[in-house]
PDB file of C-alpha atoms in Angstrom:
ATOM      1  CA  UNK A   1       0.000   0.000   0.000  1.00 31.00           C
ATOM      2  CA  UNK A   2       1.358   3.385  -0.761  1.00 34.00           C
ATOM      3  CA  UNK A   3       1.770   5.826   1.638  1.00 35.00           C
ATOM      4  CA  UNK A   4      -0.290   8.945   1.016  1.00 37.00           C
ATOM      5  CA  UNK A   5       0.852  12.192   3.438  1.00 37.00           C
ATOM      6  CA  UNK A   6      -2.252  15.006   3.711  1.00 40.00           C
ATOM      7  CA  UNK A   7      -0.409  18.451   4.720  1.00 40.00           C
ATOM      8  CA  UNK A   8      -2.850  21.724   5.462  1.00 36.00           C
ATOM      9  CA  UNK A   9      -0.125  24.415   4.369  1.00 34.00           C
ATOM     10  CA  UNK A  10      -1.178  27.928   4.611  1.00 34.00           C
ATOM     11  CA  UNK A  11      -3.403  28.482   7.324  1.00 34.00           C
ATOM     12  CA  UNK A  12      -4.576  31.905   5.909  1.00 35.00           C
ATOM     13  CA  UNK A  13      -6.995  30.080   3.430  1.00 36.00           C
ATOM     14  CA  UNK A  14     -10.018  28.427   4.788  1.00 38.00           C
ATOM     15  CA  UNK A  15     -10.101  24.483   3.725  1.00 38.00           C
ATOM     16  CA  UNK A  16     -12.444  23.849   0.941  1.00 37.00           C
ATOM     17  CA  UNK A  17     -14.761  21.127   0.722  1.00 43.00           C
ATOM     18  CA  UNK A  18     -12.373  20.089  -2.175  1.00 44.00           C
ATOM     19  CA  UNK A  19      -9.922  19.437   0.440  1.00 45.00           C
ATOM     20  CA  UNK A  20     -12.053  17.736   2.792  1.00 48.00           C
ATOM     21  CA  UNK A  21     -13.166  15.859  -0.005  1.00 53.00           C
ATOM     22  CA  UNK A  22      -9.771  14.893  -0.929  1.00 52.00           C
ATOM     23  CA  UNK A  23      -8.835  13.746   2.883  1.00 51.00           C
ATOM     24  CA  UNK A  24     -11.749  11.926   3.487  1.00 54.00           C
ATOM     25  CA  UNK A  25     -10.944   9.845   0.080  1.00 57.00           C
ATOM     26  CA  UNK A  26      -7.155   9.644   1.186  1.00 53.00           C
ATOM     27  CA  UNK A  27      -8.534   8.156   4.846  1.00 54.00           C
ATOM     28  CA  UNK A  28     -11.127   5.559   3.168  1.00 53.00           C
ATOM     29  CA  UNK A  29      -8.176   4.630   0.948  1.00 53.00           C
ATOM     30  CA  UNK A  30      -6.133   3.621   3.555  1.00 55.00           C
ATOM     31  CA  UNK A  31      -8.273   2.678   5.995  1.00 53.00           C
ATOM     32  CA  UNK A  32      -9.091  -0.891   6.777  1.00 48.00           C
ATOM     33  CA  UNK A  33     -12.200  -1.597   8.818  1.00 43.00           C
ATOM     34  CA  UNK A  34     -11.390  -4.051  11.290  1.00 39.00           C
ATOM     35  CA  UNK A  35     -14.516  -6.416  11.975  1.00 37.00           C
ATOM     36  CA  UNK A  36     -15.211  -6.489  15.644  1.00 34.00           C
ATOM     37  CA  UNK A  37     -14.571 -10.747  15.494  1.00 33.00           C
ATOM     38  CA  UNK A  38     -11.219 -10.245  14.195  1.00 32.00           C
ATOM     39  CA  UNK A  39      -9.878  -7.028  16.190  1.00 31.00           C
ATOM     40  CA  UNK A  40      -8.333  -8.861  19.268  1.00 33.00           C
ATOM     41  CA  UNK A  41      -6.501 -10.966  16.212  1.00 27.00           C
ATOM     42  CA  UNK A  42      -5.554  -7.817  15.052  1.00 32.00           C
ATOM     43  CA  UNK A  43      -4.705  -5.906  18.225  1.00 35.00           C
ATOM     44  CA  UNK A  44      -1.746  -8.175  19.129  1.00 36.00           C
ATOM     45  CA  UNK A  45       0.150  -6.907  15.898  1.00 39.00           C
ATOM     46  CA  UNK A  46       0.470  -3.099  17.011  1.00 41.00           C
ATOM     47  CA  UNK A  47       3.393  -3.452  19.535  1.00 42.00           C
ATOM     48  CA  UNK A  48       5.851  -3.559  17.163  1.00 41.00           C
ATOM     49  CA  UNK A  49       9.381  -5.351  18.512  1.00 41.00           C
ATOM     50  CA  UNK A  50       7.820  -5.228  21.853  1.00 39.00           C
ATOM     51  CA  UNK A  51       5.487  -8.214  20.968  1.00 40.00           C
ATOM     52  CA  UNK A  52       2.250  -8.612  23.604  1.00 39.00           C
ATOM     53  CA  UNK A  53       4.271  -7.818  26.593  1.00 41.00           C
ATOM     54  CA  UNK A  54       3.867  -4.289  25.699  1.00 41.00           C
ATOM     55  CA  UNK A  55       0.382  -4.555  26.390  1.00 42.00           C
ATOM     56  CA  UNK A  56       0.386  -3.400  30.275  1.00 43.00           C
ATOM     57  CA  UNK A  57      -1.964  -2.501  32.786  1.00 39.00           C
ATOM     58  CA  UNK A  58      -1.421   1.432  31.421  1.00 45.00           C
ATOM     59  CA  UNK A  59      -3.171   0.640  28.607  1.00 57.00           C
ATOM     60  CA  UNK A  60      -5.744  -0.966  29.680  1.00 64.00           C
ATOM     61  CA  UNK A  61      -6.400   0.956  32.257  1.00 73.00           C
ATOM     62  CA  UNK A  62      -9.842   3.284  32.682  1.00 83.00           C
ATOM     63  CA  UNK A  63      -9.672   6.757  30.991  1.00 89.00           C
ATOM     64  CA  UNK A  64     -12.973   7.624  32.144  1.00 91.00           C
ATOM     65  CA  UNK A  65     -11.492  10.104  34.132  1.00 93.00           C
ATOM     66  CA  UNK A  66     -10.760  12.263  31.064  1.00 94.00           C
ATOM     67  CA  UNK A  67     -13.903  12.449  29.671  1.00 95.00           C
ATOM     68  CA  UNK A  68     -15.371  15.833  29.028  1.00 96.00           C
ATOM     69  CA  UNK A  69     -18.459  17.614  27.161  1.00 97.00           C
ATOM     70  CA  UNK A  70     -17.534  17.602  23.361  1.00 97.00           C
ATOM     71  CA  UNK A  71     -16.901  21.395  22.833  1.00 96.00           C
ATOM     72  CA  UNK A  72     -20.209  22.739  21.145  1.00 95.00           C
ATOM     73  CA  UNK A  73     -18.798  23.011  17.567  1.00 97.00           C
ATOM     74  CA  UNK A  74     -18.162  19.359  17.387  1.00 97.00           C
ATOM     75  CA  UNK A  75     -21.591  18.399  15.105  1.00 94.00           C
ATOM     76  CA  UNK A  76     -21.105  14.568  15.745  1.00 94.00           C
ATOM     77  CA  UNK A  77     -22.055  12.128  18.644  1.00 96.00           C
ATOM     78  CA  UNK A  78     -18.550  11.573  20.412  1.00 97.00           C
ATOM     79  CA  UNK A  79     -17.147  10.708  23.778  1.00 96.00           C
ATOM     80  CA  UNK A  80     -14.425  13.321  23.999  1.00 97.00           C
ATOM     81  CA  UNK A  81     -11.020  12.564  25.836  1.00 97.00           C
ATOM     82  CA  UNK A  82      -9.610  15.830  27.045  1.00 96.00           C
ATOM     83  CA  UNK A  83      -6.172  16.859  28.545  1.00 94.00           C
ATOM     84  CA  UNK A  84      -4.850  13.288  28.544  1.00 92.00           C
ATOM     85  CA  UNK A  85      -0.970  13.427  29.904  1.00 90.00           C
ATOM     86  CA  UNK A  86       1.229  10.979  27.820  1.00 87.00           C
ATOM     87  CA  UNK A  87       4.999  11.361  29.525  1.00 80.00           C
ATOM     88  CA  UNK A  88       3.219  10.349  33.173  1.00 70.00           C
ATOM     89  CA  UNK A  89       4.884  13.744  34.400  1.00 69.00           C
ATOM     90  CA  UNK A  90       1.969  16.507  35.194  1.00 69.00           C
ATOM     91  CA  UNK A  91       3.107  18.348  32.020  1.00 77.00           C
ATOM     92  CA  UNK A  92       0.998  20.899  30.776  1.00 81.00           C
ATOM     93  CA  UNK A  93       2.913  20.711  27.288  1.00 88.00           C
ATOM     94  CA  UNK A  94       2.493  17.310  26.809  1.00 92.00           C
ATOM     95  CA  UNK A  95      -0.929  16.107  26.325  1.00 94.00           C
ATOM     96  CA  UNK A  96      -3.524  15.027  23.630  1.00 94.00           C
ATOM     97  CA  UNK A  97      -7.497  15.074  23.118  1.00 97.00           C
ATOM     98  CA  UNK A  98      -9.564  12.266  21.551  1.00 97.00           C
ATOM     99  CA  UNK A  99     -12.651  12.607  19.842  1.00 98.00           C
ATOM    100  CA  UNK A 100     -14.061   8.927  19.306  1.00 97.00           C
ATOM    101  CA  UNK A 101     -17.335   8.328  17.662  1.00 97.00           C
ATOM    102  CA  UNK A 102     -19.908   6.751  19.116  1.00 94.00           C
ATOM    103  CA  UNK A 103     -21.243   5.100  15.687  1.00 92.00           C
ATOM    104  CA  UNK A 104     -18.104   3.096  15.399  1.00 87.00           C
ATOM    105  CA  UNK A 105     -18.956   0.512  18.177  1.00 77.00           C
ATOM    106  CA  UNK A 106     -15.402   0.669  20.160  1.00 81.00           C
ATOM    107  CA  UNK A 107     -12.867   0.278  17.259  1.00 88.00           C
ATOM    108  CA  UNK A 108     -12.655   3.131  15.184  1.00 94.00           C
ATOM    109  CA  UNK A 109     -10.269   4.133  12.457  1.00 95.00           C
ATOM    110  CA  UNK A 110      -8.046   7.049  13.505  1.00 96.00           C
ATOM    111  CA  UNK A 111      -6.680  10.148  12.042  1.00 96.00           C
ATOM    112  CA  UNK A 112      -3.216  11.374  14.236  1.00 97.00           C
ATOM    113  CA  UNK A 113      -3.186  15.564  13.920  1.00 97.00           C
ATOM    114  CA  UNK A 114      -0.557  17.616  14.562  1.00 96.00           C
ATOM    115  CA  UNK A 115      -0.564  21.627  14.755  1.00 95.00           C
ATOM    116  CA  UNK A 116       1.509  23.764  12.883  1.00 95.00           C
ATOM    117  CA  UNK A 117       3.181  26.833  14.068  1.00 95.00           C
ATOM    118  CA  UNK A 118       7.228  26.497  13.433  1.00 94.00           C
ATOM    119  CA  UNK A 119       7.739  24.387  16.570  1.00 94.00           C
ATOM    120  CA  UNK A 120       7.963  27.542  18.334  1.00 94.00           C
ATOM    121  CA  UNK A 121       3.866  28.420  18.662  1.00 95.00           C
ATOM    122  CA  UNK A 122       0.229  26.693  18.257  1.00 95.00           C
ATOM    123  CA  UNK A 123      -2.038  24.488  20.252  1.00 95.00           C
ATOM    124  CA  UNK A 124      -3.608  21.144  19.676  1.00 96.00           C
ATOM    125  CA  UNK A 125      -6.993  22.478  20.307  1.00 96.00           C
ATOM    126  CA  UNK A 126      -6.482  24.773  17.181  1.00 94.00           C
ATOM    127  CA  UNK A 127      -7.815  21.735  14.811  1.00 95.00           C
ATOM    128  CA  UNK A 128     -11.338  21.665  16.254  1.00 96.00           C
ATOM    129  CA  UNK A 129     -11.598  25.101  17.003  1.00 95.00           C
ATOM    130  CA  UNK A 130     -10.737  26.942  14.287  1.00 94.00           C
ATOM    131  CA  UNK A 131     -13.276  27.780  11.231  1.00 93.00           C
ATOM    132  CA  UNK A 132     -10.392  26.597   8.895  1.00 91.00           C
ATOM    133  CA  UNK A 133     -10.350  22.726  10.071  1.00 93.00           C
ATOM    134  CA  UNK A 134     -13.381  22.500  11.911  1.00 95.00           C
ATOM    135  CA  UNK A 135     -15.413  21.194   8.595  1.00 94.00           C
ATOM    136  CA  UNK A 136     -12.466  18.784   7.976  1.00 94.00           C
ATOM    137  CA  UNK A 137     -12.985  17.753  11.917  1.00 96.00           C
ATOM    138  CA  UNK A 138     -16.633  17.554  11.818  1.00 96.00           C
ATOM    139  CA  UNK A 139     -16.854  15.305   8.547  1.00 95.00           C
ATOM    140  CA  UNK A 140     -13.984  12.620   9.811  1.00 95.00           C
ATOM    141  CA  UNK A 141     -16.144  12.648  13.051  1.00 96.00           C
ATOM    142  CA  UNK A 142     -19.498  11.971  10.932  1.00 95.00           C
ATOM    143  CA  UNK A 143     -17.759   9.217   9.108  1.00 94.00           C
ATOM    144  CA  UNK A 144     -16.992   7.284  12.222  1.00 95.00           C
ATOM    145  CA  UNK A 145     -13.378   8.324  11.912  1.00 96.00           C
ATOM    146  CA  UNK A 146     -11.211   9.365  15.666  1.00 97.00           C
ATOM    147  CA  UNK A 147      -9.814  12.331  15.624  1.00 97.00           C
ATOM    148  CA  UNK A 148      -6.473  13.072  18.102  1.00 97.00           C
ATOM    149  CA  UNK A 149      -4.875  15.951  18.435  1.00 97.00           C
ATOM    150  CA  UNK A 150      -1.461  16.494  20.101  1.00 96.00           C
ATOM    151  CA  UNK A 151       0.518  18.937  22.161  1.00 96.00           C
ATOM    152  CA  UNK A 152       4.305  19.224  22.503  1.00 96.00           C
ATOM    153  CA  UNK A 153       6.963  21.188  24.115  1.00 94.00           C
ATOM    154  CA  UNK A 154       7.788  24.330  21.856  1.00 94.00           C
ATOM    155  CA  UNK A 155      11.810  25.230  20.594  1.00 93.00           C
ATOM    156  CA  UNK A 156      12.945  28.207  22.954  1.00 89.00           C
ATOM    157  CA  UNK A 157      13.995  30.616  20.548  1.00 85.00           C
ATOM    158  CA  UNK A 158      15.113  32.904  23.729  1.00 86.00           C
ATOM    159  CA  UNK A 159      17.711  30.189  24.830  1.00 84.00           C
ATOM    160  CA  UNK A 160      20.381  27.574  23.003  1.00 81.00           C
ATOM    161  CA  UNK A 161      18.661  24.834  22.390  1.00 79.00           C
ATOM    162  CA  UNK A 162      20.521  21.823  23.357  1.00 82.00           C
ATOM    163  CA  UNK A 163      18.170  18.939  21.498  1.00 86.00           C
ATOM    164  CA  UNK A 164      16.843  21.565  18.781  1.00 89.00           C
ATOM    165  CA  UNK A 165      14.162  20.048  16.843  1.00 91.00           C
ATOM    166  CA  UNK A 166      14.389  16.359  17.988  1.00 93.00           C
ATOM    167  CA  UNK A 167      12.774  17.636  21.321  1.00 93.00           C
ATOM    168  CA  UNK A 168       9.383  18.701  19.530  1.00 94.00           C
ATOM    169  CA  UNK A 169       9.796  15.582  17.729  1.00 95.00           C
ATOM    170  CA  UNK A 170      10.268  13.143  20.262  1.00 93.00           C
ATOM    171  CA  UNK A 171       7.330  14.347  22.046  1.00 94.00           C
ATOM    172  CA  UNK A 172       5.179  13.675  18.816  1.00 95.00           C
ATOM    173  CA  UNK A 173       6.609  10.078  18.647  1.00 94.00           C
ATOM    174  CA  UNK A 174       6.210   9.422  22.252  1.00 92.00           C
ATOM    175  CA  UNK A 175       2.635  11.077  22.273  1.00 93.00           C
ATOM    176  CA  UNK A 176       1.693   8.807  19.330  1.00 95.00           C
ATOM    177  CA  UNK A 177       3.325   5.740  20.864  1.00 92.00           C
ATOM    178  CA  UNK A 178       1.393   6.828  24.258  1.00 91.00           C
ATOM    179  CA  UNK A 179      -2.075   7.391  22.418  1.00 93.00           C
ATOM    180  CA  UNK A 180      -1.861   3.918  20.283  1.00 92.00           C
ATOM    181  CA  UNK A 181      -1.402   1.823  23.394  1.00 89.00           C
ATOM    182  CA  UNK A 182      -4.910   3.198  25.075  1.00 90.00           C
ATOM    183  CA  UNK A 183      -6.242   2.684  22.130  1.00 91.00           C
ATOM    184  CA  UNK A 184      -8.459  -0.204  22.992  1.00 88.00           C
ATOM    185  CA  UNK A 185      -9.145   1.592  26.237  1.00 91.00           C
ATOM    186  CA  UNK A 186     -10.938   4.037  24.736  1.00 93.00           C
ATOM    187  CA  UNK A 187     -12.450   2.870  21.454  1.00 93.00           C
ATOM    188  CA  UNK A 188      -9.525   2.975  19.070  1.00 94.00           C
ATOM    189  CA  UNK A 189      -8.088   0.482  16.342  1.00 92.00           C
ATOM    190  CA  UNK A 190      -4.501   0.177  17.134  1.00 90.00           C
ATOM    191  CA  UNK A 191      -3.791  -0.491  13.870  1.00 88.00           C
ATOM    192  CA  UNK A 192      -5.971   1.393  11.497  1.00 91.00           C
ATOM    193  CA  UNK A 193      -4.573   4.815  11.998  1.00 93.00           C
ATOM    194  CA  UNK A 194      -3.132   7.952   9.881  1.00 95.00           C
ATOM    195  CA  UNK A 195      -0.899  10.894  10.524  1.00 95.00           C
ATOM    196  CA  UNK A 196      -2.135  14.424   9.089  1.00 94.00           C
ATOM    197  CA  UNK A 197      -0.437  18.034  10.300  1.00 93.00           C
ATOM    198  CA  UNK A 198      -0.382  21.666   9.555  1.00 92.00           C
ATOM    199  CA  UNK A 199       2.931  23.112   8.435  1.00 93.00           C
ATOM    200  CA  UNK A 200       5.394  22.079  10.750  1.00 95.00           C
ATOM    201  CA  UNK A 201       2.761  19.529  11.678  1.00 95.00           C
ATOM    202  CA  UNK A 202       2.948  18.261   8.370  1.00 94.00           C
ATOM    203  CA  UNK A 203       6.674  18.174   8.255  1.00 94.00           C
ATOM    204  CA  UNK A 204       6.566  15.841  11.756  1.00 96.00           C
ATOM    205  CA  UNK A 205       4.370  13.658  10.194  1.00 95.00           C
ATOM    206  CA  UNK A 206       6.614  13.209   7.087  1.00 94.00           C
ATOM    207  CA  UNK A 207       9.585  12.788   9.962  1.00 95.00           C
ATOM    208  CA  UNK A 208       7.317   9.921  11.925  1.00 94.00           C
ATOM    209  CA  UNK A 209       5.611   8.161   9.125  1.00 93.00           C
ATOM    210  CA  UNK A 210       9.485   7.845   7.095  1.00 92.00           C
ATOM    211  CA  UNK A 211      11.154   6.667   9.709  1.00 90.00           C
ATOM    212  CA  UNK A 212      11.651   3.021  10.864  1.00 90.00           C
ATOM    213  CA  UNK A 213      10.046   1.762  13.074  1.00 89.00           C
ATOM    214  CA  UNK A 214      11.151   3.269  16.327  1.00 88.00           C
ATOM    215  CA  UNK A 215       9.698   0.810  19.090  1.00 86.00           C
ATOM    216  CA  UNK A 216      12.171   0.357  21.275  1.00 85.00           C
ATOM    217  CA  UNK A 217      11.290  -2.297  24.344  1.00 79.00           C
ATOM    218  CA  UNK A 218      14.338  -2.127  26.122  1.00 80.00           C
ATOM    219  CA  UNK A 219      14.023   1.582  26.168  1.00 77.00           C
ATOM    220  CA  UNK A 220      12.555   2.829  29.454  1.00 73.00           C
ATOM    221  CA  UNK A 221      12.780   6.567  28.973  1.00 70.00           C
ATOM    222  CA  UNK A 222       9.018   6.353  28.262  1.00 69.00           C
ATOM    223  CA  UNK A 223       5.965   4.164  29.093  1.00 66.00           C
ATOM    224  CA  UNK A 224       4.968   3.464  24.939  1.00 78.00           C
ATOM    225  CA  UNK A 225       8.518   3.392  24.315  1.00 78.00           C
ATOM    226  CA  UNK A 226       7.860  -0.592  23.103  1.00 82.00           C
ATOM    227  CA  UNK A 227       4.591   0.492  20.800  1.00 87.00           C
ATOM    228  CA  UNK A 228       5.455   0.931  16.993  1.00 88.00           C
ATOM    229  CA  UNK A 229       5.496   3.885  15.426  1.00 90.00           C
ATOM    230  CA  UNK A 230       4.603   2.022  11.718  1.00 89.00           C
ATOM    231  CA  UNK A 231       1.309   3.944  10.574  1.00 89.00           C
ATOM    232  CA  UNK A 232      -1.054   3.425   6.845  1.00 86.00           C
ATOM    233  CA  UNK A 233      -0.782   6.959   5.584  1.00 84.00           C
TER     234      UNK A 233
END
């Protein structure tokens, strides 16, 4: 299967429904819809070189705590996941949201956002609040498509930056890592999942999805350090 990357460059233009068109095509494409009899089959293939033993109690643990009101813009019927931490630390930079339909019947395909801003500005929550990518948001949610969106700490342009760009970056791998292993806590196919971004957000998700796979089991800098990082578009 080819890989097919969806970047929103320019964030001065509004997204057409071209666009959204074109997305939602791209995410059907690459999509495959697990059938619930085959997803535990399916589940055990997500952890990468850190086989099933990846699979601890974090994951499956009870996110119910995060659950929030869906914000009022979001048009579909969702259980919303809000301020979720993803490094364990109480880190206000590092977190994501999860919108999960309700229509999808607790394995829904995925779609893995990113913000833009020159790894120096922007917010996850810009995706579902702003008039530019809210129609995008709305229709993926419609379709029975999860949407996450990700936060991550920022490049100080006032100070040297010892680990430059590879810090925003590793937080976006280790985010994603974090986010695929609750995914059957909270209604997500581990495997059925794509990365899209907005300018430097499209430029991590070129980084991530090109990269070999970086699970790493005997790594214990993170908790998902073991989860793969392999993704379908």
């Amino acid at each position: 299967m080819s890989l097919q990357w969806i970047g929103f460059f320019g964030t001065k233009k509004p997204i057409h429904c071209k666009i959204i068109d074109s997305l939602l095509s791209s995410v059907e494409r690459n999509f495959e819809m697990v059938p619930s009899s085959a997803f535990e089959i399916r589940v055990n293939n997500h952890c990468g070189r850190g086989g099933n033993n990846c699979l601890s109690s974090l994951w499956r643990r009870d996110f119910s705590e995060y659950i929030q009101s869906a914000p009022q813009q979001i048009a579909a019927d969702v259980v919303f996941y809000k301020d979720v931490k993803y490094t364990g630390l109480d880190d206000q930079d590092r977190m994501f949201d999860v919108f999960v339909p309700k229509s999808c019947e607790g394995h829904c395909p995925w779609v893995f956002y990113i913000h833009g801003g020159g790894f120096t500005s922007g917010e996850r929550q810009t995706v579902y609040q702003s008039s530019d990518t809210l129609p995008a948001v709305n229709e993926l949610l419609s379709s029975g498509i999860a949407v996450a969106t990700i936060s991550y700490r920022k490049l100080d342009v006032d100070n040297i930056e010892l680990e430059g760009l590879l810090k925003p970056l590793t937080d976006i791998k280790d985010g994603f890592q974090a986010l695929r292993g609750a995914a059957i806590s909270i209604g997500l196919a581990p495997n059925n999942t794509v990365l899209i971004g907005e300018s430097a957000g499209a430029g991590a998700a070129l980084w991530l999805g090109y990269q070999d796979d970086m699970a790493d089991p005997n790594d214990t800098s993170t908790v998902a350090a073991g989860i793969s990082t392999r993704v379908q578009g």
